[in-house]
mmCIF file of C-alpha atoms in Angstrom:
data_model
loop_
_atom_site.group_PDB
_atom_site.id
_atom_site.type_symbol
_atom_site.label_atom_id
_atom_site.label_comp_id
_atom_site.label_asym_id
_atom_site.label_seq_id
_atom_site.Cartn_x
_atom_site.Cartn_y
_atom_site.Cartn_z
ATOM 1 C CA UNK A 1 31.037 -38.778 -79.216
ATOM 2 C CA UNK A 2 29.972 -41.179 -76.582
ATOM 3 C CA UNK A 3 33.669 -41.129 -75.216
ATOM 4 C CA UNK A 4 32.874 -36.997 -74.645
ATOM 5 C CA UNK A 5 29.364 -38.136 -73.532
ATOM 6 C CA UNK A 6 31.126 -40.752 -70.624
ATOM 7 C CA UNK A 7 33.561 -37.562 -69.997
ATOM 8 C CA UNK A 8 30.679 -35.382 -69.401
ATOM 9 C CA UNK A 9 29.102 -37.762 -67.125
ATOM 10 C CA UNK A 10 31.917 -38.840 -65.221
ATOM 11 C CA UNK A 11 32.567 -34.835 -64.413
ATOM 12 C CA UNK A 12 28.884 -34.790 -63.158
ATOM 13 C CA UNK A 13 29.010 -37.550 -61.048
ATOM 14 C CA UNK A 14 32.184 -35.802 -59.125
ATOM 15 C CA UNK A 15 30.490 -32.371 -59.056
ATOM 16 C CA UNK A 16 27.431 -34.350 -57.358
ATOM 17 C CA UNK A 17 30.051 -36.040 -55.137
ATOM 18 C CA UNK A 18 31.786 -32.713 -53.982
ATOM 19 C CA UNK A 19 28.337 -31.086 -53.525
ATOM 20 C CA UNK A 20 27.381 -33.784 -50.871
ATOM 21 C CA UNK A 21 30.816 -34.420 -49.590
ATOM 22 C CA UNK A 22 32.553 -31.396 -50.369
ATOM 23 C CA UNK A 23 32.428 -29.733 -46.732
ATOM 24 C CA UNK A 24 33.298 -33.216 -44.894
ATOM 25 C CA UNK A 25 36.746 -33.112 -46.900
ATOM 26 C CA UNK A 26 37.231 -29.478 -45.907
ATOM 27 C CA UNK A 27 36.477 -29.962 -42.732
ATOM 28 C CA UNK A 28 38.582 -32.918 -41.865
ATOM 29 C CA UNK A 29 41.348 -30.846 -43.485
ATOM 30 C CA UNK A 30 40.730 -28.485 -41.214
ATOM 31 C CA UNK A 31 40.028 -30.458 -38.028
ATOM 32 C CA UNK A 32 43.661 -32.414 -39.178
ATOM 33 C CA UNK A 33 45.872 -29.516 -39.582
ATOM 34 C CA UNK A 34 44.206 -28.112 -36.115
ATOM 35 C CA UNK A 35 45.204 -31.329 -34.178
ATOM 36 C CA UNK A 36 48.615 -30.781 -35.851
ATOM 37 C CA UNK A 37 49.145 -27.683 -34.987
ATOM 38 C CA UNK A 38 47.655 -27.750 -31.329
ATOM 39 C CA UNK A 39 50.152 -31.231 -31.234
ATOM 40 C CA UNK A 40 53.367 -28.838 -31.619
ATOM 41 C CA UNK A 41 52.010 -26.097 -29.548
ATOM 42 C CA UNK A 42 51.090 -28.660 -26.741
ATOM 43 C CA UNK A 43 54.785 -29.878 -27.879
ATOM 44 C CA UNK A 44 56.179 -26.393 -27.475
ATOM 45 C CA UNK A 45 54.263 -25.698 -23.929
ATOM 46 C CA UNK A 46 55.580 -28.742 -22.623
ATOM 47 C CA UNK A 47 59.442 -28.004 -23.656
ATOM 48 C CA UNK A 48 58.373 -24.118 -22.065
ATOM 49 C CA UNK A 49 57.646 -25.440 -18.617
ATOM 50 C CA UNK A 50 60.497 -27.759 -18.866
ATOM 51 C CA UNK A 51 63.199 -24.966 -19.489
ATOM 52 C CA UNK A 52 61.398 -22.513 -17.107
ATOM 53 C CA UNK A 53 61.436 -25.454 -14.293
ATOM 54 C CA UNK A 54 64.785 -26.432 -15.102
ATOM 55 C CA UNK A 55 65.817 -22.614 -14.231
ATOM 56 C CA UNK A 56 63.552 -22.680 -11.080
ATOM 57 C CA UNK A 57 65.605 -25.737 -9.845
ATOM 58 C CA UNK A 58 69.058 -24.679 -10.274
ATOM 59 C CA UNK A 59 67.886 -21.557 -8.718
ATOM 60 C CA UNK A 60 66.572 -23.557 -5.599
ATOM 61 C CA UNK A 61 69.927 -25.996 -5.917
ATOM 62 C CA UNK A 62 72.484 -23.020 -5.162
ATOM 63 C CA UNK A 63 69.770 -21.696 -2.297
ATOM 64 C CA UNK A 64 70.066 -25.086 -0.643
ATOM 65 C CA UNK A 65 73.512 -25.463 -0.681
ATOM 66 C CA UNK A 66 73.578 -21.532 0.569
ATOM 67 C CA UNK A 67 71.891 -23.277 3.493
ATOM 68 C CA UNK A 68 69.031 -20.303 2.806
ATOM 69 C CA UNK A 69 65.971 -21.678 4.184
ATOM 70 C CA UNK A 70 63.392 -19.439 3.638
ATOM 71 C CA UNK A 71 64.205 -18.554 -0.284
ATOM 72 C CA UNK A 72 64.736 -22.408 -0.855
ATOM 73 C CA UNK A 73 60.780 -22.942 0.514
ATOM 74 C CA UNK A 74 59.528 -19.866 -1.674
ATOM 75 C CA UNK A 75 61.389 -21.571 -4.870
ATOM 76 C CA UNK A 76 60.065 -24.992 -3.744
ATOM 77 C CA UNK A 77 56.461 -24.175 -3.712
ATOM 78 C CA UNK A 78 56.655 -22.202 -6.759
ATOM 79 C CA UNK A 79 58.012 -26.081 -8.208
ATOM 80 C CA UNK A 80 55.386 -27.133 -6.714
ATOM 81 C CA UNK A 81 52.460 -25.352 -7.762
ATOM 82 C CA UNK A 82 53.510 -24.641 -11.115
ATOM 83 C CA UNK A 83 55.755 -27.562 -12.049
ATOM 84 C CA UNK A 84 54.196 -30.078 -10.439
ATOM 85 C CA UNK A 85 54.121 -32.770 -13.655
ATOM 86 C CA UNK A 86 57.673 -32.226 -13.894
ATOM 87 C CA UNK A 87 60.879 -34.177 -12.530
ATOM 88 C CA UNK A 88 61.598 -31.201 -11.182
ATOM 89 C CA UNK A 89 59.350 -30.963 -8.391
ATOM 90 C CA UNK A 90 60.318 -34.609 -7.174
ATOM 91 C CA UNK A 91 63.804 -33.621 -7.227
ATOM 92 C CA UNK A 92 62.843 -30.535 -5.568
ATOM 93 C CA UNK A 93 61.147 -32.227 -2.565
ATOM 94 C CA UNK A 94 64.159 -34.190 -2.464
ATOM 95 C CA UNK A 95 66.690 -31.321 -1.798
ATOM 96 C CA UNK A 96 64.086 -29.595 0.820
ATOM 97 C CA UNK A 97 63.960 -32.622 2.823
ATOM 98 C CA UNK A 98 67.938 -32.800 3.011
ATOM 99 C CA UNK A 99 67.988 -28.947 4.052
ATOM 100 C CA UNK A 100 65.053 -29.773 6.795
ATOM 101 C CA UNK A 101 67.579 -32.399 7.981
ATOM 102 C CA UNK A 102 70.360 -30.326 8.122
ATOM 103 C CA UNK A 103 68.567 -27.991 10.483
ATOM 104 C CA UNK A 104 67.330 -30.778 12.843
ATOM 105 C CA UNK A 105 63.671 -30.537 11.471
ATOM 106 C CA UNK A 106 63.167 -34.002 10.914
ATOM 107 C CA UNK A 107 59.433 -34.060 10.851
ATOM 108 C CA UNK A 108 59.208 -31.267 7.866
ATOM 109 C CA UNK A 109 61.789 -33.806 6.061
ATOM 110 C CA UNK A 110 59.751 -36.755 6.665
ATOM 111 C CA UNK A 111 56.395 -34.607 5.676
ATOM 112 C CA UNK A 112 58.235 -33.599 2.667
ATOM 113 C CA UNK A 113 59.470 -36.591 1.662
ATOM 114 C CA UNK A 114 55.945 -38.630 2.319
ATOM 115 C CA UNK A 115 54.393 -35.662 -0.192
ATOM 116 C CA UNK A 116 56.751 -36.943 -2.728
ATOM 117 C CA UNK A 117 55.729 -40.555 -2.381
ATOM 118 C CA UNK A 118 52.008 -39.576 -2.780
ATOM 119 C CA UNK A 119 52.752 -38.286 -6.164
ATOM 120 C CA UNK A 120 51.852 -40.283 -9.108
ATOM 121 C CA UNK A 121 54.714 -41.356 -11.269
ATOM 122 C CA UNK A 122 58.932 -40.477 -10.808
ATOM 123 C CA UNK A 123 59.288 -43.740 -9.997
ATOM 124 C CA UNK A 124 63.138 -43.599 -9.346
ATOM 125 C CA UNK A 125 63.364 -40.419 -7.560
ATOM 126 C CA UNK A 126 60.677 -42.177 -5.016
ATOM 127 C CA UNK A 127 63.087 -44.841 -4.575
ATOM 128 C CA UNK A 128 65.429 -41.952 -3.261
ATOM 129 C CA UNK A 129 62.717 -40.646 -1.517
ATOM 130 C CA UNK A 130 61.739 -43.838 0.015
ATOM 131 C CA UNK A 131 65.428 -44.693 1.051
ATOM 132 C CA UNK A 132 65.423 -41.076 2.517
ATOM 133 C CA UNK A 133 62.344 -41.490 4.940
ATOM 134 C CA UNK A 134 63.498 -44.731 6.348
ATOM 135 C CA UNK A 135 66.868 -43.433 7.264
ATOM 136 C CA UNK A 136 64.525 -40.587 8.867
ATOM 137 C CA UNK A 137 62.386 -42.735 10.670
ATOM 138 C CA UNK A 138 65.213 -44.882 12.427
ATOM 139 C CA UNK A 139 66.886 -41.229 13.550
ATOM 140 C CA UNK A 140 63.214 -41.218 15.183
ATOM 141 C CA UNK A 141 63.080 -44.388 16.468
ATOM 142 C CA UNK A 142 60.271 -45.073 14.626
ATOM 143 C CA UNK A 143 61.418 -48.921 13.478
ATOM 144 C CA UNK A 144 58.093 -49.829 12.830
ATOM 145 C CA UNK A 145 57.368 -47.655 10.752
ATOM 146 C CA UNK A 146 60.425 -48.756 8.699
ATOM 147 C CA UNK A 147 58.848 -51.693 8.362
ATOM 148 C CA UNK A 148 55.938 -50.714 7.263
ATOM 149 C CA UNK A 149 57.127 -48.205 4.655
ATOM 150 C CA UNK A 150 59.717 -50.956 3.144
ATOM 151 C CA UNK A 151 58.190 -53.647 2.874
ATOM 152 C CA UNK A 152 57.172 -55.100 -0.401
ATOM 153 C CA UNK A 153 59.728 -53.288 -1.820
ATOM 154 C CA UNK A 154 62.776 -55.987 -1.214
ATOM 155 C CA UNK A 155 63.190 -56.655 -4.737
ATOM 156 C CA UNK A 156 63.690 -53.309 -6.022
ATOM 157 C CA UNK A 157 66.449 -52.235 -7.530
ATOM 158 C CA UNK A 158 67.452 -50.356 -4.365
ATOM 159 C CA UNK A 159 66.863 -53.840 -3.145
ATOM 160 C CA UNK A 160 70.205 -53.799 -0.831
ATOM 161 C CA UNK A 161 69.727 -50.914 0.701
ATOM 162 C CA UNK A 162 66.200 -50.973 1.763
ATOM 163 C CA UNK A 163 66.867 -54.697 3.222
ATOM 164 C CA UNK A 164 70.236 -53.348 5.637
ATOM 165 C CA UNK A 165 67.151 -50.894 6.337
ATOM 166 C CA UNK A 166 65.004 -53.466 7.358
ATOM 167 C CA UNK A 167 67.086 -55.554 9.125
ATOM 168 C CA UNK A 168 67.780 -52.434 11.563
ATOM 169 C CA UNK A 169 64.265 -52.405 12.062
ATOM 170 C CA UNK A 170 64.019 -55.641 13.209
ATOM 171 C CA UNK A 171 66.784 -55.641 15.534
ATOM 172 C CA UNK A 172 65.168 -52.598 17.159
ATOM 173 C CA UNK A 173 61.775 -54.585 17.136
ATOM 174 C CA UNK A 174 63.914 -57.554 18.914
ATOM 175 C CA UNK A 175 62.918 -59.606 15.721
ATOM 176 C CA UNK A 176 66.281 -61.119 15.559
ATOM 177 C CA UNK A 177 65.009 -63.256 12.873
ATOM 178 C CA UNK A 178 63.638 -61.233 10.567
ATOM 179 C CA UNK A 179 66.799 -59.333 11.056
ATOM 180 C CA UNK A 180 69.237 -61.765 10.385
ATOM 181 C CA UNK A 181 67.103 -62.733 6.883
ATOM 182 C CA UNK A 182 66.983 -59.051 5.817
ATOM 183 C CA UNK A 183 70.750 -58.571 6.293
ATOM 184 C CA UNK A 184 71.545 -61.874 4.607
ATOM 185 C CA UNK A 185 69.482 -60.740 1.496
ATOM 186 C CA UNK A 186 71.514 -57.311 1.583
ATOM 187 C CA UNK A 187 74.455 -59.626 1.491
ATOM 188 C CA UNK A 188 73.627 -60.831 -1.999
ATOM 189 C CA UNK A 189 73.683 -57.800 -3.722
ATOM 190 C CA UNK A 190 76.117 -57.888 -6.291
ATOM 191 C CA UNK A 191 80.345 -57.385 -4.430
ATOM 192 C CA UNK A 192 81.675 -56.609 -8.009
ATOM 193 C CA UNK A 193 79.366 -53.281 -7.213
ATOM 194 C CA UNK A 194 78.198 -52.741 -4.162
ATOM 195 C CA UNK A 195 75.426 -50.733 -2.933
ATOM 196 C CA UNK A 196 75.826 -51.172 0.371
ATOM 197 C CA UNK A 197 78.395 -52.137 2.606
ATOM 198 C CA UNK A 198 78.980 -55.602 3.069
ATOM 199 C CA UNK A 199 81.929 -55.415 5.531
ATOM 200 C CA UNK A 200 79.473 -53.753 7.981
ATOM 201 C CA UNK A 201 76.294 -55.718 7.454
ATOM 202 C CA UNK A 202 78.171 -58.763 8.531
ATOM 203 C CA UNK A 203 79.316 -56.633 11.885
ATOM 204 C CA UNK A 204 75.487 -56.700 12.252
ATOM 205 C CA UNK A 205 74.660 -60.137 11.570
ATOM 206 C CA UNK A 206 77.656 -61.324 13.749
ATOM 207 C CA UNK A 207 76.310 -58.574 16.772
ATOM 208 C CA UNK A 208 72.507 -59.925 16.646
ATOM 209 C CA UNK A 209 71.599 -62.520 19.579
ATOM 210 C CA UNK A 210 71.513 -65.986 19.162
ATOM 211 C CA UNK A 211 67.976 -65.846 20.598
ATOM 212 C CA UNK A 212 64.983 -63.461 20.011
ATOM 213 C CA UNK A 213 63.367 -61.935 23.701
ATOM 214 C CA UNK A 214 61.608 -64.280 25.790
ATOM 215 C CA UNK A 215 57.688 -63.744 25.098
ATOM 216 C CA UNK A 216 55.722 -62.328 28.341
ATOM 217 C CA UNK A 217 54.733 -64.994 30.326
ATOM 218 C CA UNK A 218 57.633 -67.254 29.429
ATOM 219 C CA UNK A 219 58.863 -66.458 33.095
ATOM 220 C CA UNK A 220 55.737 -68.095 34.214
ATOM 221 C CA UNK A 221 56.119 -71.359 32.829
ATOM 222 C CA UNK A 222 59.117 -72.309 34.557
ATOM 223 C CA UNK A 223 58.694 -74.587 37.486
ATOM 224 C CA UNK A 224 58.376 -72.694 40.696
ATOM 225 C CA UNK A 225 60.692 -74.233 43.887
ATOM 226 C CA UNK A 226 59.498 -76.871 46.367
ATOM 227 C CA UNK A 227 58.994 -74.612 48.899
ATOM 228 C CA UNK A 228 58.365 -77.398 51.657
ATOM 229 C CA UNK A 229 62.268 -78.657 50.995
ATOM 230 C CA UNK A 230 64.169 -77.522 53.443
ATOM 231 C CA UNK A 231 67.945 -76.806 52.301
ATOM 232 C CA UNK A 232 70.576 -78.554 53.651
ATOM 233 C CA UNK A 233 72.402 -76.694 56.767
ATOM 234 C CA UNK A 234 75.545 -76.551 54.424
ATOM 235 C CA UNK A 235 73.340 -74.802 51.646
ATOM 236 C CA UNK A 236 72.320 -71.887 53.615
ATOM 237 C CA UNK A 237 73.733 -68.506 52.565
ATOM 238 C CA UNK A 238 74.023 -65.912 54.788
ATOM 239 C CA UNK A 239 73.515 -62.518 53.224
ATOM 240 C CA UNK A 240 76.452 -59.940 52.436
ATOM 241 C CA UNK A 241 77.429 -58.029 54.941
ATOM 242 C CA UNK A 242 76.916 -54.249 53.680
ATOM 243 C CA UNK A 243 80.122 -52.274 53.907
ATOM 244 C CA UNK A 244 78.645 -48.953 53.643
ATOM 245 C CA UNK A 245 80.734 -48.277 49.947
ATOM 246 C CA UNK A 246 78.330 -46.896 47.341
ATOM 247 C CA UNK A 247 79.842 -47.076 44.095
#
């Protein structure tokens, strides 16, 4: 009897449990199959947009190589705008600034290519992107600006290129210094598999000037002449006599 009675009471106790508790269980079974299923449809948007902006870029890959300007900028935005969380839009950017280039618009390549390194994340197709710009900014004679945009960045893992990079900044700068060391540390990259090539970054370092420029005012510290020496008779040169040949 008192095992029914201990029976009865333990039945009790749970009804009194589920009538205080009873709608927190149901409702964190609800709120955990909700997350669940938002998860895979979150899952299912994200593998949508992929697909969709995987289309978009081949589409915009053939228009580039079909040297079609206009369609390629239409299919770029579009990646843009719509796709802009996606790889796809770096790599996008990437192929628009190569088709600016090939039509001598350098500036819209450089533009497109600084856009892309404004972007949060796609850390390896900024590398590219970074690469890109330099080589951009030297066909502008803009050396400073290669400077400024690479450095920091010696140690990537485009770490050879971006140095030869550098080191043609400097010698433009007449920072023959700086040069040589930014060749030099392309030189180390690895000759079982090169990056860059080593054969004609030494033609650079062996072309630079033993000397950098001569600072502005360097002209003025020389000693001027004794003006109150006479030369000697036999040191007097008469001046060339013109022969009327322009060559």
């Amino acid at each position: 009897m008192d095992e029914l009675l201990s029976e009865k009471e333990q039945i009790e106790v749970m009804r009194d449990w589920w009538r205080e508790n009873g709608r927190y269980v149901i409702g964190g079974i609800v709120l955990g199959v909700g997350i669940l299923v938002g998860w895979n449809q979150w899952k299912e948007y994200r593998l949508t947009a992929r697909l969709e902006a995987s289309a978009r870029y081949e589409t915009l890959a053939k228009q580039v190589s079909g040297g079609m300007l206009e369609a390629s900028e239409a299919t770029a935005n579009e990646l843009y705008e719509n796709y802009g969380s996606t790889s796809y839009a770096a790599l996008a950017r990437l192929a628009m600034a190569r088709l600016y280039m090939d039509r001598g618009r350098d500036q819209d390549a450089a533009d497109t290519l600084n856009a892309l390194l404004a972007i949060r994340g796609g850390a390896e197709s900024q590398m590219v992107g970074r690469l890109r710009l330099a080589k951009i900014y030297l066909y502008q004679d803009k050396p400073q600006d290669v400077v400024d945009l690479l450095s920091g960045f010696e140690d990537s893992a485009f770490a050879a290129r971006y140095n030869e990079l550098l080191g043609d900044a400097h010698t433009a700068l007449g920072q023959i210094t700086d040069a040589a060391a930014a060749y030099k540390r392309a030189m180390a990259d690895d000759p079982r598999a090169p990056t860059v090539n080593r054969s004609l970054i030494q033609m650079k370092i062996v072309d630079l000037p033993d000397d950098e420029p001569a600072m502005d005012g360097a002209a003025a510290e020389e000693p001027a002449a004794d003006e109150s020496v006479e030369p000697a008779a036999d040191e007097i040169v008469e001046p060339a006599v013109d022969s009327g040949d322009d060559q």
